[in-house]
């Protein structure tokens, strides 16, 4: 009997390991209707495939997935990724591929007026309030589509976001911003010259577009539009993986409505969103904080996917990290942490 049991275990072990091994990944282009701008948003869906592994080039992005490969059957957890200010729907393609290779469906989108082609909405309601509405529209589109709804478990949905996408993720979890905190933070701009320089640019734009209106009046008016396109919080979302978030606009009251787990990640030397005023400011205020991790010596853009040689030539500022920071190694850990977090937070039937 013991020998028979041992034989059964030896036979079963490879099957178990195979079931837990990463699979090849497919991806598909999608178009989402934006309730904010009444336009369409491009994006992608990544998913496990029964086909072969492969690499597809999309512009300067080397995506380790095969376009329109056949998906594996069965409902899976969904994670939507929200990019940062001036970002792209492929800015975090390695995270999307990694999660998909471990049994998730992952969707990305390009936020209107806050992307690499057009960032004219920076500091305006269409971006500061509209972003979470756009993520919600992406989820609703997928759950309403005959193909994707068969592959997604509607009870297991999470969000991941970087920078302005981290801010977006917190809004979707129930956080409420206080926009005048931008001005309060920048009373002494020399304390945060990078961020406050951007705030000054927005102030100049506001003065041009709304003559006679002070920046505080403009932000107060935007505060009154928090429900302009509906509730920013989405009860369908049960977990958020938040990377280097723009989060100085939140106080303890604004974060008290978060009821589901949040994992925070940041670079020690983030020069764009200073950790002391953003991620480290909110960490002790989130009652459902599942974890926080710091990347030693890293700057803000370390969270973007490792760059191809082509992208490095086009955009060195977002591709090159400080000496001693290995973005490939960072992402190996980051992606594994995201997978572990979402597996635990979205655990459920199936």
mmCIF file of C-alpha atoms in Angstrom:
data_model
loop_
_atom_site.group_PDB
_atom_site.id
_atom_site.type_symbol
_atom_site.label_atom_id
_atom_site.label_comp_id
_atom_site.label_asym_id
_atom_site.label_seq_id
_atom_site.Cartn_x
_atom_site.Cartn_y
_atom_site.Cartn_z
ATOM 1 C CA UNK A 1 0.000 0.000 0.000
ATOM 2 C CA UNK A 2 2.721 2.552 0.852
ATOM 3 C CA UNK A 3 4.465 1.776 -2.442
ATOM 4 C CA UNK A 4 1.213 2.245 -4.365
ATOM 5 C CA UNK A 5 0.577 5.577 -2.621
ATOM 6 C CA UNK A 6 4.110 6.734 -3.403
ATOM 7 C CA UNK A 7 3.624 5.800 -7.053
ATOM 8 C CA UNK A 8 0.351 7.745 -7.163
ATOM 9 C CA UNK A 9 2.069 10.816 -5.714
ATOM 10 C CA UNK A 10 4.900 10.587 -8.221
ATOM 11 C CA UNK A 11 2.416 10.362 -11.066
ATOM 12 C CA UNK A 12 0.228 13.176 -9.733
ATOM 13 C CA UNK A 13 3.072 15.587 -8.958
ATOM 14 C CA UNK A 14 3.926 16.589 -12.539
ATOM 15 C CA UNK A 15 0.234 17.122 -13.278
ATOM 16 C CA UNK A 16 -0.067 19.472 -10.300
ATOM 17 C CA UNK A 17 3.060 21.352 -11.297
ATOM 18 C CA UNK A 18 1.812 21.629 -14.865
ATOM 19 C CA UNK A 19 -1.484 23.102 -13.667
ATOM 20 C CA UNK A 20 0.416 25.784 -11.757
ATOM 21 C CA UNK A 21 2.902 26.593 -14.521
ATOM 22 C CA UNK A 22 2.597 29.787 -16.567
ATOM 23 C CA UNK A 23 0.782 29.488 -19.878
ATOM 24 C CA UNK A 24 1.236 31.284 -23.160
ATOM 25 C CA UNK A 25 -0.627 34.576 -23.496
ATOM 26 C CA UNK A 26 -2.870 36.003 -26.174
ATOM 27 C CA UNK A 27 -4.103 39.557 -26.532
ATOM 28 C CA UNK A 28 -6.794 41.354 -28.459
ATOM 29 C CA UNK A 29 -7.430 44.992 -29.337
ATOM 30 C CA UNK A 30 -10.570 46.566 -27.870
ATOM 31 C CA UNK A 31 -12.382 49.863 -28.242
ATOM 32 C CA UNK A 32 -14.273 51.284 -25.273
ATOM 33 C CA UNK A 33 -16.891 54.023 -25.334
ATOM 34 C CA UNK A 34 -15.875 56.796 -22.940
ATOM 35 C CA UNK A 35 -18.861 58.249 -21.043
ATOM 36 C CA UNK A 36 -16.772 61.320 -20.195
ATOM 37 C CA UNK A 37 -15.729 62.507 -23.650
ATOM 38 C CA UNK A 38 -18.295 60.555 -25.688
ATOM 39 C CA UNK A 39 -15.407 59.236 -27.758
ATOM 40 C CA UNK A 40 -13.709 55.855 -27.942
ATOM 41 C CA UNK A 41 -10.700 54.648 -25.987
ATOM 42 C CA UNK A 42 -8.279 52.057 -27.400
ATOM 43 C CA UNK A 43 -7.096 49.243 -25.210
ATOM 44 C CA UNK A 44 -6.116 45.595 -25.016
ATOM 45 C CA UNK A 45 -7.266 42.430 -23.304
ATOM 46 C CA UNK A 46 -4.607 39.888 -22.296
ATOM 47 C CA UNK A 47 -5.581 36.313 -21.465
ATOM 48 C CA UNK A 48 -4.224 32.760 -21.120
ATOM 49 C CA UNK A 49 -4.199 30.959 -24.432
ATOM 50 C CA UNK A 50 -4.219 27.366 -25.600
ATOM 51 C CA UNK A 51 -1.937 28.439 -28.439
ATOM 52 C CA UNK A 52 1.815 28.793 -28.596
ATOM 53 C CA UNK A 53 3.886 31.488 -26.915
ATOM 54 C CA UNK A 54 5.195 34.292 -29.076
ATOM 55 C CA UNK A 55 6.266 37.911 -29.286
ATOM 56 C CA UNK A 56 4.348 40.699 -31.011
ATOM 57 C CA UNK A 57 5.742 44.171 -31.661
ATOM 58 C CA UNK A 58 3.354 47.095 -31.231
ATOM 59 C CA UNK A 59 5.306 50.211 -32.073
ATOM 60 C CA UNK A 60 8.322 50.291 -29.723
ATOM 61 C CA UNK A 61 6.762 47.732 -27.348
ATOM 62 C CA UNK A 62 7.964 44.115 -27.356
ATOM 63 C CA UNK A 63 4.871 42.321 -26.117
ATOM 64 C CA UNK A 64 5.286 38.697 -25.079
ATOM 65 C CA UNK A 65 1.848 37.664 -26.306
ATOM 66 C CA UNK A 66 0.256 36.536 -29.569
ATOM 67 C CA UNK A 67 -2.397 38.710 -31.161
ATOM 68 C CA UNK A 68 -5.831 37.047 -31.287
ATOM 69 C CA UNK A 69 -4.593 33.685 -30.010
ATOM 70 C CA UNK A 70 -7.425 31.377 -28.832
ATOM 71 C CA UNK A 71 -8.315 31.892 -25.132
ATOM 72 C CA UNK A 72 -8.514 29.099 -22.611
ATOM 73 C CA UNK A 73 -12.075 28.382 -21.516
ATOM 74 C CA UNK A 74 -13.517 29.151 -18.101
ATOM 75 C CA UNK A 75 -14.085 32.222 -15.956
ATOM 76 C CA UNK A 76 -11.022 33.965 -14.558
ATOM 77 C CA UNK A 77 -10.355 36.968 -12.331
ATOM 78 C CA UNK A 78 -10.123 40.321 -14.133
ATOM 79 C CA UNK A 79 -7.569 43.061 -13.458
ATOM 80 C CA UNK A 80 -7.770 46.442 -15.202
ATOM 81 C CA UNK A 81 -4.558 48.484 -15.444
ATOM 82 C CA UNK A 82 -4.726 52.295 -15.405
ATOM 83 C CA UNK A 83 -1.640 54.069 -16.783
ATOM 84 C CA UNK A 84 -0.066 57.247 -15.443
ATOM 85 C CA UNK A 85 -0.159 60.838 -16.710
ATOM 86 C CA UNK A 86 1.019 60.902 -20.317
ATOM 87 C CA UNK A 87 1.062 57.113 -20.421
ATOM 88 C CA UNK A 88 -0.095 54.364 -22.750
ATOM 89 C CA UNK A 89 -2.254 51.265 -22.819
ATOM 90 C CA UNK A 90 0.976 49.274 -23.283
ATOM 91 C CA UNK A 91 3.024 51.033 -20.627
ATOM 92 C CA UNK A 92 2.662 48.065 -18.262
ATOM 93 C CA UNK A 93 2.489 45.253 -20.798
ATOM 94 C CA UNK A 94 4.865 42.991 -18.865
ATOM 95 C CA UNK A 95 2.601 43.085 -15.794
ATOM 96 C CA UNK A 96 -0.414 42.363 -18.000
ATOM 97 C CA UNK A 97 1.327 39.416 -19.648
ATOM 98 C CA UNK A 98 2.582 38.034 -16.336
ATOM 99 C CA UNK A 99 -0.854 38.063 -14.712
ATOM 100 C CA UNK A 100 -2.461 36.601 -17.836
ATOM 101 C CA UNK A 101 0.125 33.818 -17.956
ATOM 102 C CA UNK A 102 -0.987 32.860 -14.442
ATOM 103 C CA UNK A 103 -4.690 32.636 -15.142
ATOM 104 C CA UNK A 104 -6.007 36.222 -15.168
ATOM 105 C CA UNK A 105 -7.772 38.280 -17.781
ATOM 106 C CA UNK A 106 -6.131 41.720 -17.871
ATOM 107 C CA UNK A 107 -7.497 44.818 -19.597
ATOM 108 C CA UNK A 108 -5.729 48.070 -20.392
ATOM 109 C CA UNK A 109 -7.023 51.355 -21.773
ATOM 110 C CA UNK A 110 -5.722 54.702 -22.956
ATOM 111 C CA UNK A 111 -7.189 57.517 -20.851
ATOM 112 C CA UNK A 112 -8.342 60.411 -23.090
ATOM 113 C CA UNK A 113 -6.534 63.749 -22.672
ATOM 114 C CA UNK A 114 -4.023 62.178 -20.270
ATOM 115 C CA UNK A 115 -1.853 60.054 -22.555
ATOM 116 C CA UNK A 116 1.368 60.205 -24.547
ATOM 117 C CA UNK A 117 -0.406 61.770 -27.546
ATOM 118 C CA UNK A 118 -2.583 64.260 -25.672
ATOM 119 C CA UNK A 119 -2.187 65.346 -22.048
ATOM 120 C CA UNK A 120 -4.266 68.524 -22.346
ATOM 121 C CA UNK A 121 -6.710 67.421 -19.639
ATOM 122 C CA UNK A 122 -4.158 67.482 -16.830
ATOM 123 C CA UNK A 123 -5.715 69.041 -13.729
ATOM 124 C CA UNK A 124 -9.209 69.213 -15.248
ATOM 125 C CA UNK A 125 -12.372 67.368 -14.243
ATOM 126 C CA UNK A 126 -12.318 65.198 -17.378
ATOM 127 C CA UNK A 127 -9.144 63.617 -16.033
ATOM 128 C CA UNK A 128 -9.261 64.095 -12.266
ATOM 129 C CA UNK A 129 -12.847 62.842 -12.024
ATOM 130 C CA UNK A 130 -13.288 61.096 -15.371
ATOM 131 C CA UNK A 131 -10.494 58.533 -15.097
ATOM 132 C CA UNK A 132 -12.293 56.092 -12.747
ATOM 133 C CA UNK A 133 -15.438 56.393 -14.866
ATOM 134 C CA UNK A 134 -13.375 55.252 -17.847
ATOM 135 C CA UNK A 135 -12.129 52.192 -15.963
ATOM 136 C CA UNK A 136 -15.707 51.390 -14.989
ATOM 137 C CA UNK A 137 -16.747 51.677 -18.640
ATOM 138 C CA UNK A 138 -14.006 49.205 -19.569
ATOM 139 C CA UNK A 139 -15.269 46.678 -17.021
ATOM 140 C CA UNK A 140 -18.881 47.131 -18.137
ATOM 141 C CA UNK A 141 -17.948 46.698 -21.783
ATOM 142 C CA UNK A 142 -16.113 43.448 -21.072
ATOM 143 C CA UNK A 143 -18.892 42.039 -18.906
ATOM 144 C CA UNK A 144 -21.440 42.945 -21.563
ATOM 145 C CA UNK A 145 -19.533 41.332 -24.429
ATOM 146 C CA UNK A 146 -20.466 37.752 -25.310
ATOM 147 C CA UNK A 147 -16.836 36.665 -25.696
ATOM 148 C CA UNK A 148 -15.290 38.275 -22.629
ATOM 149 C CA UNK A 149 -18.104 37.715 -20.158
ATOM 150 C CA UNK A 150 -17.679 33.970 -20.657
ATOM 151 C CA UNK A 151 -14.029 34.331 -19.581
ATOM 152 C CA UNK A 152 -14.445 36.704 -16.615
ATOM 153 C CA UNK A 153 -15.699 36.001 -13.106
ATOM 154 C CA UNK A 154 -17.655 39.190 -12.242
ATOM 155 C CA UNK A 155 -17.146 38.512 -8.539
ATOM 156 C CA UNK A 156 -13.335 38.672 -8.816
ATOM 157 C CA UNK A 157 -12.252 42.029 -10.226
ATOM 158 C CA UNK A 158 -9.219 44.078 -9.274
ATOM 159 C CA UNK A 159 -7.443 47.209 -10.477
ATOM 160 C CA UNK A 160 -3.777 48.141 -10.792
ATOM 161 C CA UNK A 161 -2.522 51.644 -11.401
ATOM 162 C CA UNK A 162 0.649 53.714 -11.665
ATOM 163 C CA UNK A 163 1.045 57.395 -10.740
ATOM 164 C CA UNK A 164 -2.196 59.056 -11.936
ATOM 165 C CA UNK A 165 -3.408 55.496 -12.442
ATOM 166 C CA UNK A 166 -2.649 54.819 -8.779
ATOM 167 C CA UNK A 167 -4.785 57.838 -7.909
ATOM 168 C CA UNK A 168 -7.468 56.412 -10.200
ATOM 169 C CA UNK A 169 -7.293 53.044 -8.449
ATOM 170 C CA UNK A 170 -7.834 54.665 -5.054
ATOM 171 C CA UNK A 171 -10.884 56.548 -6.355
ATOM 172 C CA UNK A 172 -12.336 53.293 -7.649
ATOM 173 C CA UNK A 173 -11.859 51.795 -4.190
ATOM 174 C CA UNK A 174 -13.851 54.609 -2.590
ATOM 175 C CA UNK A 175 -11.282 57.324 -1.826
ATOM 176 C CA UNK A 176 -12.514 60.916 -2.050
ATOM 177 C CA UNK A 177 -10.027 63.640 -3.090
ATOM 178 C CA UNK A 178 -9.826 67.209 -1.791
ATOM 179 C CA UNK A 179 -8.476 69.164 -4.761
ATOM 180 C CA UNK A 180 -7.507 72.323 -2.903
ATOM 181 C CA UNK A 181 -4.800 70.266 -1.183
ATOM 182 C CA UNK A 182 -2.789 70.799 -4.386
ATOM 183 C CA UNK A 183 -2.554 74.497 -3.574
ATOM 184 C CA UNK A 184 -1.904 73.943 0.113
ATOM 185 C CA UNK A 185 0.920 71.570 -0.754
ATOM 186 C CA UNK A 186 2.550 74.082 -3.092
ATOM 187 C CA UNK A 187 2.532 77.136 -0.814
ATOM 188 C CA UNK A 188 6.303 76.640 -0.637
ATOM 189 C CA UNK A 189 7.052 75.276 -4.144
ATOM 190 C CA UNK A 190 10.756 74.856 -3.400
ATOM 191 C CA UNK A 191 9.847 71.917 -1.147
ATOM 192 C CA UNK A 192 8.619 69.974 -4.198
ATOM 193 C CA UNK A 193 9.805 71.844 -7.319
ATOM 194 C CA UNK A 194 8.979 69.099 -9.815
ATOM 195 C CA UNK A 195 5.359 68.582 -8.818
ATOM 196 C CA UNK A 196 4.674 72.218 -7.950
ATOM 197 C CA UNK A 197 6.099 73.291 -11.290
ATOM 198 C CA UNK A 198 3.366 71.197 -12.933
ATOM 199 C CA UNK A 199 0.759 72.764 -10.648
ATOM 200 C CA UNK A 200 1.932 76.228 -11.740
ATOM 201 C CA UNK A 201 1.500 75.210 -15.367
ATOM 202 C CA UNK A 202 -2.065 74.100 -14.668
ATOM 203 C CA UNK A 203 -2.736 77.371 -12.842
ATOM 204 C CA UNK A 204 -1.543 79.322 -15.880
ATOM 205 C CA UNK A 205 -3.783 77.225 -18.116
ATOM 206 C CA UNK A 206 -6.751 77.834 -15.814
ATOM 207 C CA UNK A 207 -6.117 81.586 -15.849
ATOM 208 C CA UNK A 208 -6.162 81.503 -19.657
ATOM 209 C CA UNK A 209 -9.296 79.342 -19.927
ATOM 210 C CA UNK A 210 -11.199 80.878 -16.981
ATOM 211 C CA UNK A 211 -10.221 84.547 -16.733
ATOM 212 C CA UNK A 212 -11.141 86.159 -13.431
ATOM 213 C CA UNK A 213 -11.330 82.814 -11.615
ATOM 214 C CA UNK A 214 -8.685 82.022 -9.009
ATOM 215 C CA UNK A 215 -7.083 78.573 -8.908
ATOM 216 C CA UNK A 216 -8.795 77.890 -5.586
ATOM 217 C CA UNK A 217 -12.180 78.807 -7.042
ATOM 218 C CA UNK A 218 -11.495 76.559 -10.017
ATOM 219 C CA UNK A 219 -10.554 73.609 -7.804
ATOM 220 C CA UNK A 220 -13.525 74.214 -5.500
ATOM 221 C CA UNK A 221 -15.829 74.184 -8.514
ATOM 222 C CA UNK A 222 -14.253 70.914 -9.663
ATOM 223 C CA UNK A 223 -14.815 69.502 -6.173
ATOM 224 C CA UNK A 224 -18.526 70.090 -6.713
ATOM 225 C CA UNK A 225 -18.424 67.917 -9.842
ATOM 226 C CA UNK A 226 -17.327 64.691 -8.141
ATOM 227 C CA UNK A 227 -20.525 62.941 -9.256
ATOM 228 C CA UNK A 228 -20.762 64.609 -12.664
ATOM 229 C CA UNK A 229 -20.457 61.262 -14.471
ATOM 230 C CA UNK A 230 -21.669 59.049 -11.637
ATOM 231 C CA UNK A 231 -20.088 57.517 -8.566
ATOM 232 C CA UNK A 232 -16.313 57.207 -8.926
ATOM 233 C CA UNK A 233 -16.203 54.186 -6.593
ATOM 234 C CA UNK A 234 -16.974 50.824 -8.187
ATOM 235 C CA UNK A 235 -18.297 48.114 -5.841
ATOM 236 C CA UNK A 236 -17.356 45.452 -8.386
ATOM 237 C CA UNK A 237 -13.659 46.080 -7.675
ATOM 238 C CA UNK A 238 -12.386 44.097 -4.709
ATOM 239 C CA UNK A 239 -8.643 44.882 -4.657
ATOM 240 C CA UNK A 240 -6.138 47.526 -5.798
ATOM 241 C CA UNK A 241 -2.406 47.235 -6.526
ATOM 242 C CA UNK A 242 -1.215 50.835 -6.385
ATOM 243 C CA UNK A 243 2.183 51.944 -7.719
ATOM 244 C CA UNK A 244 3.716 55.364 -6.932
ATOM 245 C CA UNK A 245 0.304 57.037 -6.614
ATOM 246 C CA UNK A 246 -0.443 60.729 -6.860
ATOM 247 C CA UNK A 247 -2.125 60.813 -3.464
ATOM 248 C CA UNK A 248 -1.419 64.047 -1.600
ATOM 249 C CA UNK A 249 -5.045 65.063 -2.313
ATOM 250 C CA UNK A 250 -6.322 62.478 0.166
ATOM 251 C CA UNK A 251 -6.719 62.898 3.914
ATOM 252 C CA UNK A 252 -7.924 60.443 6.551
ATOM 253 C CA UNK A 253 -11.553 61.299 5.888
ATOM 254 C CA UNK A 254 -11.145 60.834 2.155
ATOM 255 C CA UNK A 255 -9.611 57.394 2.622
ATOM 256 C CA UNK A 256 -12.018 56.114 5.256
ATOM 257 C CA UNK A 257 -14.426 54.665 2.683
ATOM 258 C CA UNK A 258 -11.929 52.117 1.346
ATOM 259 C CA UNK A 259 -13.156 48.686 2.450
ATOM 260 C CA UNK A 260 -11.114 46.288 0.316
ATOM 261 C CA UNK A 261 -7.394 45.438 0.334
ATOM 262 C CA UNK A 262 -4.836 47.842 -1.116
ATOM 263 C CA UNK A 263 -1.161 47.095 -1.773
ATOM 264 C CA UNK A 264 1.213 50.066 -2.136
ATOM 265 C CA UNK A 265 4.494 50.127 -4.053
ATOM 266 C CA UNK A 266 6.946 53.030 -4.444
ATOM 267 C CA UNK A 267 10.458 54.011 -5.452
ATOM 268 C CA UNK A 268 12.696 55.274 -2.683
ATOM 269 C CA UNK A 269 13.900 58.247 -4.741
ATOM 270 C CA UNK A 270 10.735 59.098 -6.643
ATOM 271 C CA UNK A 271 11.425 62.598 -7.914
ATOM 272 C CA UNK A 272 8.006 63.148 -9.524
ATOM 273 C CA UNK A 273 5.713 62.230 -6.614
ATOM 274 C CA UNK A 274 7.747 62.533 -3.436
ATOM 275 C CA UNK A 275 7.023 59.481 -1.249
ATOM 276 C CA UNK A 276 6.819 61.524 1.970
ATOM 277 C CA UNK A 277 3.892 63.554 0.573
ATOM 278 C CA UNK A 278 2.153 60.808 -1.357
ATOM 279 C CA UNK A 279 2.465 57.074 -0.708
ATOM 280 C CA UNK A 280 3.929 57.412 2.798
ATOM 281 C CA UNK A 281 1.304 60.036 3.604
ATOM 282 C CA UNK A 282 -1.612 57.712 2.823
ATOM 283 C CA UNK A 283 -0.189 54.371 3.991
ATOM 284 C CA UNK A 284 -1.102 54.816 7.681
ATOM 285 C CA UNK A 285 -4.544 56.155 6.717
ATOM 286 C CA UNK A 286 -5.734 53.061 4.813
ATOM 287 C CA UNK A 287 -7.324 50.625 7.258
ATOM 288 C CA UNK A 288 -7.306 47.804 4.696
ATOM 289 C CA UNK A 289 -3.636 48.143 3.740
ATOM 290 C CA UNK A 290 -2.443 44.674 2.723
ATOM 291 C CA UNK A 291 1.194 45.626 2.320
ATOM 292 C CA UNK A 292 3.699 48.245 1.217
ATOM 293 C CA UNK A 293 7.001 47.758 -0.572
ATOM 294 C CA UNK A 294 9.803 50.181 -1.411
ATOM 295 C CA UNK A 295 12.232 49.760 -4.310
ATOM 296 C CA UNK A 296 15.643 50.958 -3.071
ATOM 297 C CA UNK A 297 17.202 53.879 -4.988
ATOM 298 C CA UNK A 298 14.488 53.765 -7.680
ATOM 299 C CA UNK A 299 12.834 56.773 -9.276
ATOM 300 C CA UNK A 300 9.305 57.288 -10.520
ATOM 301 C CA UNK A 301 9.437 55.581 -13.893
ATOM 302 C CA UNK A 302 10.833 52.259 -12.710
ATOM 303 C CA UNK A 303 7.248 50.964 -12.730
ATOM 304 C CA UNK A 304 6.968 51.224 -16.517
ATOM 305 C CA UNK A 305 7.755 48.037 -18.407
ATOM 306 C CA UNK A 306 11.440 47.500 -19.200
ATOM 307 C CA UNK A 307 12.112 49.376 -22.430
ATOM 308 C CA UNK A 308 13.104 47.984 -25.782
ATOM 309 C CA UNK A 309 16.168 49.528 -27.441
ATOM 310 C CA UNK A 310 13.823 51.445 -29.726
ATOM 311 C CA UNK A 311 11.801 52.948 -26.883
ATOM 312 C CA UNK A 312 14.979 53.750 -24.968
ATOM 313 C CA UNK A 313 16.115 55.877 -27.906
ATOM 314 C CA UNK A 314 12.736 57.608 -28.178
ATOM 315 C CA UNK A 315 12.163 58.270 -24.471
ATOM 316 C CA UNK A 316 15.332 57.865 -22.400
ATOM 317 C CA UNK A 317 13.883 59.879 -19.508
ATOM 318 C CA UNK A 318 11.331 57.174 -18.743
ATOM 319 C CA UNK A 319 13.542 54.217 -19.664
ATOM 320 C CA UNK A 320 16.748 54.768 -17.727
ATOM 321 C CA UNK A 321 17.019 54.169 -13.999
ATOM 322 C CA UNK A 322 19.558 55.365 -11.439
ATOM 323 C CA UNK A 323 22.808 53.470 -11.110
ATOM 324 C CA UNK A 324 22.322 50.216 -9.259
ATOM 325 C CA UNK A 325 18.642 49.810 -10.204
ATOM 326 C CA UNK A 326 17.952 46.818 -12.464
ATOM 327 C CA UNK A 327 14.482 47.328 -13.911
ATOM 328 C CA UNK A 328 14.249 43.736 -15.132
ATOM 329 C CA UNK A 329 14.956 42.422 -11.637
ATOM 330 C CA UNK A 330 12.590 44.985 -10.102
ATOM 331 C CA UNK A 331 9.759 43.847 -12.362
ATOM 332 C CA UNK A 332 10.384 40.183 -11.649
ATOM 333 C CA UNK A 333 9.668 40.954 -7.990
ATOM 334 C CA UNK A 334 6.906 43.480 -8.659
ATOM 335 C CA UNK A 335 4.981 41.156 -10.958
ATOM 336 C CA UNK A 336 5.276 38.272 -8.509
ATOM 337 C CA UNK A 337 4.030 40.512 -5.699
ATOM 338 C CA UNK A 338 1.080 41.651 -7.802
ATOM 339 C CA UNK A 339 0.168 38.047 -8.603
ATOM 340 C CA UNK A 340 0.389 36.977 -4.962
ATOM 341 C CA UNK A 341 -1.691 39.957 -3.854
ATOM 342 C CA UNK A 342 -4.452 39.451 -6.415
ATOM 343 C CA UNK A 343 -4.551 35.695 -5.853
ATOM 344 C CA UNK A 344 -5.144 36.250 -2.163
ATOM 345 C CA UNK A 345 -7.470 39.240 -2.464
ATOM 346 C CA UNK A 346 -9.602 37.768 -5.235
ATOM 347 C CA UNK A 347 -9.688 34.216 -3.945
ATOM 348 C CA UNK A 348 -13.056 32.635 -4.566
ATOM 349 C CA UNK A 349 -14.899 29.828 -6.363
ATOM 350 C CA UNK A 350 -13.091 28.627 -9.485
#
